[in-house]
Amino acid sequence: MKSAVLSVVFLAALVEFTSNAASAQRGLSNGPSPDPSSGPSDTMVAQESANLDPGELFRDCDNCPELVVVPPGDFVMGSNDTPYEKPEHPISIRKSFAIGRREVTFAEWDQCADTGACKVRPEDHGWGRGERPVINVSWEDSKLFVAWLSKRTGQKYRLPSEAEWEYAARAGTRTPFWWGREVGAGHAQCDTCGSPSKQQVVPAGSFRPNGFGLYDTSGNAAEWVEDCWNDSYRNAPRDASPSTSGDCRLRVLRGGNFLSKASDVRSSARFRYDVDVRYYANGFRVLRELP
C-alpha cells in the first residue's frame, strides 16, 4: 500500500515539474525570474562555421556577453506620444543581427577594466556588482568596451542604432510596452512598474524576456545607443543606420531606468545625455554584426 501511494506522489510531482518547465520555456511566468546565473544554459559558444538561426543563443567566448539572433523584418518606429518620438516612420531591418540578451553586467565590464582597455571601474552605488547591469558609464566608456570586445573575439561589436534597438525591444509588437498597453506590475524595474525592489538596479534578467528573448529593454538601466541626438525623427535615416548628424555631443539613451515613470519605459521612449558624463542609472547592451 505504501509503495502505491509513493508512486502516485512521485508521478504527480513529475507532472507538475514538467508543466512548470514547459511554461517557463514559453516565457509564461509572471514577475521576477530566478537568479539568471543559476541553472543550466542552452547558450552555445559560437564556432567560426556556425550557422546561427533567429532566436538562437550564443557567446563568442565562455565569459563573453550572451547574445540572441534577431531576424530581419519591418516595423513602425516612434510614436505620437511626445514630439521627441514623432513622426512615426517605417523601418526595414534587412539583415539579421545578434544583440546582448541582457544589459552588459559589472562582471563583464570588470574583465575589460582588468586589462586596462576600459579606463574606469565604475561605482556600483552600494547595490552590488556581478550580474547587475554596469552603471556609471558614459557613452565614450561604452565605446571602449565594444572596441575591446571586438579585438578580443575577432568579431564586430558595436552599440546598436536607435532603429535596431527599438526593433529588438518591440519584438514584433505595436503596443506601448512589449507586454501590452498597460504597464501592469512585475514586468520591469521602474518607479511605477510595481517592482519589488525600489530605487536601484536589480540583477540583469530579473524579469521575463520579450518575444525575441531580450531582458530589461524597459527600465533597470537606461541604454546608450550609437545615434546623435535630434529633437524629432524629421530628418532621421529611413533605414536601420544611426543618425550621425544633429547634436553629437549628446547621444541617445533608450529604455528608461529604475528611476523612470512608466511612460518613460515605453518601447518608443527616448532620452539624451552628454557623451562624456557618467550617471548612476545609465548602462548599455552590445550588438554583434553577423556575416
Short mmCIF file of C-alpha atoms in Angstrom, two decimals:
data_model
loop_
_atom_site.label_atom_id
_atom_site.label_comp_id
_atom_site.label_asym_id
_atom_site.label_seq_id
_atom_site.Cartn_x
_atom_site.Cartn_y
_atom_site.Cartn_z
CA MET A 1 0.00 0.00 0.00
CA LYS A 2 2.81 2.44 0.97
CA SER A 3 4.53 1.65 -2.29
CA ALA A 4 1.42 2.50 -4.31
CA VAL A 5 0.96 5.84 -2.50
CA LEU A 6 4.59 6.80 -3.05
CA SER A 7 4.25 6.00 -6.76
CA VAL A 8 1.23 8.31 -7.08
CA VAL A 9 3.03 11.15 -5.25
CA PHE A 10 6.11 10.74 -7.45
CA LEU A 11 4.04 10.81 -10.65
CA ALA A 12 2.15 13.93 -9.53
CA ALA A 13 5.42 15.72 -8.75
CA LEU A 14 6.85 14.72 -12.11
CA VAL A 15 3.82 16.07 -13.98
CA GLU A 16 3.97 19.38 -12.06
CA PHE A 17 7.72 19.76 -12.72
CA THR A 18 7.26 19.09 -16.45
CA SER A 19 4.36 21.56 -16.68
CA ASN A 20 6.31 24.31 -14.90
CA ALA A 21 9.37 23.76 -17.06
CA ALA A 22 7.30 23.98 -20.25
CA SER A 23 5.63 27.20 -19.08
CA ALA A 24 9.00 28.79 -18.22
CA GLN A 25 10.40 27.85 -21.61
CA ARG A 26 7.47 29.62 -23.33
CA GLY A 27 8.06 32.73 -21.18
CA LEU A 28 4.73 32.39 -19.38
CA SER A 29 5.97 33.03 -15.86
CA ASN A 30 5.00 36.34 -14.22
CA GLY A 31 7.08 38.66 -12.08
CA PRO A 32 10.77 38.39 -11.30
CA SER A 33 12.62 35.35 -12.61
CA PRO A 34 15.00 33.26 -10.52
CA ASP A 35 18.67 34.24 -10.32
CA PRO A 36 19.70 34.33 -14.00
CA SER A 37 23.13 32.93 -13.15
CA SER A 38 21.67 29.71 -11.77
CA GLY A 39 20.54 26.60 -13.62
CA PRO A 40 21.59 25.07 -16.93
CA SER A 41 22.04 27.15 -20.06
CA ASP A 42 21.25 26.35 -23.69
CA THR A 43 23.73 29.00 -24.83
CA MET A 44 26.46 27.73 -27.10
CA VAL A 45 29.91 29.15 -27.76
CA ALA A 46 29.88 30.17 -31.41
CA GLN A 47 32.19 28.41 -33.83
CA GLU A 48 33.64 30.01 -36.96
CA SER A 49 31.38 27.94 -39.23
CA ALA A 50 28.25 28.08 -37.03
CA ASN A 51 25.02 28.82 -38.90
CA LEU A 52 23.08 30.94 -36.45
CA ASP A 53 19.29 30.96 -36.73
CA PRO A 54 16.86 33.60 -35.43
CA GLY A 55 16.25 33.14 -31.73
CA GLU A 56 19.46 31.18 -31.23
CA LEU A 57 21.55 31.99 -28.16
CA PHE A 58 25.34 32.07 -28.29
CA ARG A 59 28.50 33.63 -26.91
CA ASP A 60 31.80 34.30 -28.66
CA CYS A 61 33.71 33.05 -25.62
CA ASP A 62 32.86 31.41 -22.31
CA ASN A 63 32.58 34.67 -20.38
CA CYS A 64 31.51 36.98 -23.22
CA PRO A 65 28.02 38.57 -23.18
CA GLU A 66 25.20 36.21 -24.09
CA LEU A 67 23.71 37.10 -27.48
CA VAL A 68 20.44 36.33 -29.23
CA VAL A 69 19.96 36.34 -33.01
CA VAL A 70 17.28 38.83 -34.12
CA PRO A 71 15.64 38.18 -37.52
CA PRO A 72 15.15 40.78 -40.27
CA GLY A 73 11.75 42.44 -40.57
CA ASP A 74 9.75 45.66 -40.81
CA PHE A 75 8.29 47.86 -38.09
CA VAL A 76 6.95 51.34 -37.41
CA MET A 77 9.40 53.35 -35.33
CA GLY A 78 8.41 56.11 -32.92
CA SER A 79 5.02 57.18 -31.63
CA ASN A 80 2.74 60.21 -31.45
CA ASP A 81 3.00 60.40 -27.65
CA THR A 82 5.69 63.12 -27.47
CA PRO A 83 7.33 65.48 -30.01
CA TYR A 84 10.65 63.68 -29.49
CA GLU A 85 9.09 60.44 -30.80
CA LYS A 86 7.48 61.94 -33.92
CA PRO A 87 6.91 61.29 -36.70
CA GLU A 88 6.15 57.59 -36.79
CA HIS A 89 8.03 56.12 -39.74
CA PRO A 90 8.50 52.67 -41.28
CA ILE A 91 11.89 50.97 -40.96
CA SER A 92 13.13 47.82 -42.69
CA ILE A 93 15.69 45.68 -40.90
CA ARG A 94 17.17 43.89 -43.90
CA LYS A 95 19.70 41.68 -42.15
CA SER A 96 19.80 39.56 -39.01
CA PHE A 97 21.98 40.77 -36.16
CA ALA A 98 22.89 39.50 -32.71
CA ILE A 99 22.26 41.64 -29.66
CA GLY A 100 23.04 41.30 -25.98
CA ARG A 101 20.31 39.28 -24.30
CA ARG A 102 20.97 41.32 -21.18
CA GLU A 103 22.49 44.69 -20.43
CA VAL A 104 26.27 44.49 -20.01
CA THR A 105 26.97 43.49 -16.42
CA PHE A 106 29.58 44.59 -13.91
CA ALA A 107 31.18 41.14 -14.20
CA GLU A 108 31.61 41.60 -17.95
CA TRP A 109 32.79 45.20 -17.62
CA ASP A 110 35.35 44.34 -14.93
CA GLN A 111 37.08 41.95 -17.33
CA CYS A 112 37.68 44.91 -19.66
CA ALA A 113 38.83 47.08 -16.75
CA ASP A 114 41.25 44.33 -15.64
CA THR A 115 43.05 44.58 -19.00
CA GLY A 116 43.22 48.38 -18.87
CA ALA A 117 41.17 48.74 -22.06
CA CYS A 118 38.28 50.20 -20.07
CA LYS A 119 39.65 53.19 -18.19
CA VAL A 120 37.26 53.27 -15.28
CA ARG A 121 35.96 50.80 -12.71
CA PRO A 122 32.56 52.37 -12.08
CA GLU A 123 30.96 52.70 -8.67
CA ASP A 124 28.08 50.28 -8.05
CA HIS A 125 26.26 52.71 -5.73
CA GLY A 126 26.38 50.12 -2.96
CA TRP A 127 23.95 47.75 -4.72
CA GLY A 128 26.49 45.10 -5.69
CA ARG A 129 28.34 44.19 -8.86
CA GLY A 130 28.40 40.76 -10.50
CA GLU A 131 25.24 40.21 -12.57
CA ARG A 132 23.80 43.68 -12.10
CA PRO A 133 23.98 45.91 -15.18
CA VAL A 134 27.03 48.12 -15.19
CA ILE A 135 26.11 51.75 -14.42
CA ASN A 136 28.02 55.00 -14.10
CA VAL A 137 29.44 54.55 -17.60
CA SER A 138 29.42 57.27 -20.24
CA TRP A 139 28.80 56.81 -23.95
CA GLU A 140 32.54 57.17 -24.50
CA ASP A 141 33.17 54.44 -21.90
CA SER A 142 30.78 52.08 -23.69
CA LYS A 143 32.64 52.61 -26.96
CA LEU A 144 35.87 51.45 -25.29
CA PHE A 145 34.13 48.27 -24.15
CA VAL A 146 32.79 47.31 -27.59
CA ALA A 147 36.21 48.02 -29.14
CA TRP A 148 37.87 45.76 -26.56
CA LEU A 149 35.28 43.02 -27.11
CA SER A 150 35.76 43.22 -30.88
CA LYS A 151 39.51 42.86 -30.52
CA ARG A 152 39.16 40.03 -28.03
CA THR A 153 36.78 37.96 -30.16
CA GLY A 154 37.73 38.94 -33.70
CA GLN A 155 34.06 39.85 -34.31
CA LYS A 156 32.47 43.25 -34.96
CA TYR A 157 30.78 44.51 -31.81
CA ARG A 158 29.24 47.96 -31.53
CA LEU A 159 26.38 49.86 -29.95
CA PRO A 160 23.01 49.33 -31.64
CA SER A 161 21.43 52.12 -33.62
CA GLU A 162 18.18 53.57 -32.31
CA ALA A 163 16.28 51.72 -35.03
CA GLU A 164 17.93 48.38 -34.25
CA TRP A 165 17.36 48.90 -30.53
CA GLU A 166 13.66 49.74 -30.87
CA TYR A 167 13.06 46.88 -33.31
CA ALA A 168 14.65 44.42 -30.88
CA ALA A 169 12.83 45.94 -27.89
CA ARG A 170 9.41 45.82 -29.57
CA ALA A 171 9.90 42.21 -30.71
CA GLY A 172 7.08 42.48 -33.25
CA THR A 173 4.66 44.43 -31.04
CA ARG A 174 2.94 47.78 -31.67
CA THR A 175 1.75 48.42 -28.10
CA PRO A 176 3.43 50.97 -25.78
CA PHE A 177 5.13 48.16 -23.85
CA TRP A 178 6.17 44.88 -25.43
CA TRP A 179 3.86 43.06 -22.97
CA GLY A 180 0.78 45.21 -23.73
CA ARG A 181 -0.93 48.58 -23.48
CA GLU A 182 -0.74 48.98 -19.71
CA VAL A 183 2.37 48.86 -17.55
CA GLY A 184 0.77 46.43 -15.07
CA ALA A 185 3.06 45.08 -12.38
CA GLY A 186 6.06 42.79 -12.29
CA HIS A 187 7.24 43.37 -15.87
CA ALA A 188 10.10 45.83 -15.37
CA GLN A 189 12.23 47.68 -12.84
CA CYS A 190 11.00 51.27 -12.76
CA ASP A 191 9.50 53.73 -10.29
CA THR A 192 5.85 53.00 -11.16
CA CYS A 193 6.16 49.47 -12.53
CA GLY A 194 5.09 47.64 -9.37
CA SER A 195 8.62 46.33 -8.93
CA PRO A 196 9.60 44.51 -5.72
CA SER A 197 12.84 46.47 -5.29
CA LYS A 198 12.68 50.27 -5.38
CA GLN A 199 15.19 52.87 -6.49
CA GLN A 200 18.02 50.59 -7.56
CA VAL A 201 19.18 48.35 -10.37
CA VAL A 202 18.45 44.65 -9.99
CA PRO A 203 20.37 41.71 -11.50
CA ALA A 204 20.11 41.64 -15.28
CA GLY A 205 17.39 39.24 -16.42
CA SER A 206 15.27 39.51 -13.27
CA PHE A 207 12.03 39.76 -15.29
CA ARG A 208 10.75 37.62 -18.13
CA PRO A 209 12.15 38.38 -21.61
CA ASN A 210 10.32 39.84 -24.60
CA GLY A 211 9.36 37.87 -27.71
CA PHE A 212 12.91 37.99 -29.11
CA GLY A 213 14.36 36.76 -25.81
CA LEU A 214 15.77 40.11 -24.59
CA TYR A 215 15.67 41.08 -20.92
CA ASP A 216 15.21 44.55 -19.41
CA THR A 217 14.51 46.58 -22.53
CA SER A 218 12.21 48.55 -20.23
CA GLY A 219 13.68 50.00 -17.05
CA ASN A 220 16.59 48.87 -14.89
CA ALA A 221 19.47 50.73 -16.61
CA ALA A 222 18.97 53.17 -19.47
CA GLU A 223 20.90 52.03 -22.55
CA TRP A 224 23.27 54.04 -24.73
CA VAL A 225 22.84 53.69 -28.49
CA GLU A 226 25.02 54.99 -31.30
CA ASP A 227 22.88 57.91 -32.51
CA CYS A 228 23.46 61.63 -32.20
CA TRP A 229 20.58 63.45 -30.56
CA ASN A 230 17.84 65.13 -32.61
CA ASP A 231 14.64 66.59 -31.19
CA SER A 232 12.49 64.53 -33.57
CA TYR A 233 12.71 61.94 -36.35
CA ARG A 234 12.02 64.55 -39.04
CA ASN A 235 15.39 64.01 -40.74
CA ALA A 236 16.18 60.57 -39.34
CA PRO A 237 17.62 57.80 -41.55
CA ARG A 238 14.95 55.71 -43.26
CA ASP A 239 16.92 52.52 -42.72
CA ALA A 240 18.45 50.94 -39.63
CA SER A 241 21.58 53.11 -39.67
CA PRO A 242 22.31 55.51 -36.80
CA SER A 243 21.82 59.24 -37.04
CA THR A 244 25.26 60.82 -37.48
CA SER A 245 24.05 64.43 -37.67
CA GLY A 246 22.45 66.66 -35.07
CA ASP A 247 23.94 67.35 -31.66
CA CYS A 248 26.62 64.68 -31.46
CA ARG A 249 27.88 65.85 -28.07
CA LEU A 250 24.61 64.39 -26.84
CA ARG A 251 23.84 60.73 -27.53
CA VAL A 252 20.59 58.84 -27.28
CA LEU A 253 19.55 56.63 -24.36
CA ARG A 254 16.72 54.13 -24.69
CA GLY A 255 14.51 52.05 -22.39
CA GLY A 256 14.34 54.27 -19.33
CA ASN A 257 15.79 53.22 -15.97
CA PHE A 258 14.88 52.20 -12.45
CA LEU A 259 14.00 55.81 -11.56
CA SER A 260 11.69 56.29 -14.56
CA LYS A 261 7.93 56.60 -14.57
CA ALA A 262 6.03 54.04 -16.64
CA SER A 263 5.60 56.45 -19.57
CA ASP A 264 9.39 56.65 -19.88
CA VAL A 265 9.96 52.90 -20.23
CA ARG A 266 7.71 52.53 -23.29
CA SER A 267 9.38 50.92 -26.32
CA SER A 268 9.40 54.27 -28.16
CA ALA A 269 10.65 56.47 -25.30
CA ARG A 270 13.97 58.24 -25.90
CA PHE A 271 16.31 60.49 -23.94
CA ARG A 272 19.69 62.19 -24.28
CA TYR A 273 22.84 62.64 -22.24
CA ASP A 274 26.33 64.10 -22.67
CA VAL A 275 28.79 61.67 -24.26
CA ASP A 276 31.40 62.07 -21.53
CA VAL A 277 29.17 62.19 -18.42
CA ARG A 278 28.64 59.17 -16.17
CA TYR A 279 25.35 58.69 -14.36
CA TYR A 280 24.24 56.03 -11.90
CA ALA A 281 21.22 54.95 -13.99
CA ASN A 282 22.94 54.67 -17.40
CA GLY A 283 24.36 51.48 -18.93
CA PHE A 284 24.24 49.74 -22.32
CA ARG A 285 23.91 46.49 -24.26
CA VAL A 286 26.04 45.35 -27.18
CA LEU A 287 25.24 44.46 -30.78
CA ARG A 288 27.32 41.96 -32.73
CA GLU A 289 27.15 42.02 -36.52
CA LEU A 290 26.55 38.73 -38.32
CA PRO A 291 28.16 37.67 -41.63
#
